[in-house]
Amino acid sequence: MAGREGRRRVVLSVDLAARRLGLRPGTPVAKAQALHPDLLIMDADPDGDRAGLERLALWFQHRIAPIVAPDPPDGIVLDTTGADHLHGGEAVMLENMVTRLKESGITARAAIADTWGAAHALARYGRERITLVPPGETAAAIADLPIEALRLPVDIIDGLHGLGVSRIGPLAGMPRAPLALRFGPDVARRLDQAFGRQAEAIVPVRLQTPVQVSRNFAEPISAAETIARYITKLVPPLCAGLEEREQGVRRLDLLLHRVDSRTEAVRVATAMPVRDVRRLTRLLCDRIETIDPGFGIERMVLTASLAEPILHRQGVSALIEEEEADVSDLIDTLANRVGTQALYRFAPVESDVPERAVCRVPALASEDARDWPDHWPRPTRLLPRPEPIQTMAVLPDHPPVFFIWRGIRRRIRCADGPERVFGEWWKGDAELTTVRDYFRVEDTSGETFWVYRTGDGEHGETGSQGWFLHGLFE
């Protein structure tokens, strides 16, 4: 992709094949064409790329963390401090992010580090698709990366290569004064930002003006009690603003701007739209222990980053009616402690294949019209994956005489079945002929199991005729 820098037409981005030929951003187009006449060059669209990054940043902000900004020309930077617990931890969060992008046709690499500069470098020049750097190990993690990872201008990179410096580690060990005299302050600034010696603020992207309140402090605050006191002063005006819009908050972000230009973030989520002052105050105060005030906090900003209309509900109208129990407060408290992914309930899915007949939904998701199948009994405990068993049975329709599971031999006293389950042919060609025959069996000790045979017991194309244990009745 080519574009203009001043009067020159230069390469702005290259694919992997062009990079292997030695081309890189900043190379004059005339030089690239002279070296490789068959090179395919297309006009870049920087404005379109920037708009796409902003849309992607907004998507991340709505789903992952409150502090998100574009990292041009090809990245997104997030400060996930205070929000990763809602997604099952940093490793699970990164894996889900990369997977979701892949499903949308976007190839991505991700990294988590102490600083924006280090994460930027590892995501683009690290060896792994997903990288997690433990706290305090940033210097060792980026020492062997090329100097291009420091976000330095092309002319400085060329000058450093002329000196024989190609890696961050050796560059960081060089005296600062000669570097500053020859290349200016950029080298030292980028090194300090990457190693965390100089703060680099992330200005979050905003699509529209949300309900927001803030408080500036003449003297920085740091005590947990003081932070809690000002939270109690910020929540009421926020709820008043939501009431004017007839909305309730679903996601609430507390941004704490420190005197060293760093920003701490606390995100809490609710299962349904809420503007209850006491509940929101308690949810925020429960997260105070995760805040690092540093040398002090000089500004607090409370934002309703996701708000939805509150639907009015008819209350109890007769003395004999019982009011429906409201467990949303309990669910919000648990979800913000253990993560929203760890709190869910099961819902039925229209499928005869047992492992596909159930799905996880949010704890307070609306009730579906579908009901659980009751034409055949189902086990109370379904194994994550069917486990193979050794058994003996008369084909094609008889239940097992015994089976061996996890090293224990169990003799069958009685059985019921078979219940035949066919493959879902519309999902793939492999399921056109597949069959399972399920049996409910009880052993001599009184325990009841759900076992099945792959295949109809007569035709090899229907399955391997092997036996598996899929569930337990309790």
Tab-separated table of C-alpha atoms in Angstrom, residues 215-221 230 259 297-299:
chain	number	residue	atom	x	y	z
A	215	ARG	CA	-14.590	15.644	40.462
A	216	ASN	CA	-11.263	17.493	40.552
A	217	PHE	CA	-9.199	17.685	43.731
A	218	ALA	CA	-7.095	20.584	44.899
A	219	GLU	CA	-4.878	18.102	46.755
A	220	PRO	CA	-4.341	14.524	45.493
A	221	ILE	CA	-6.165	11.764	47.398
A	230	TYR	CA	-16.129	10.663	46.813
A	259	VAL	CA	-0.715	12.835	39.305
A	297	ILE	CA	-5.406	10.851	42.433
A	298	GLU	CA	-6.193	14.322	41.147
A	299	ARG	CA	-9.403	13.634	39.217
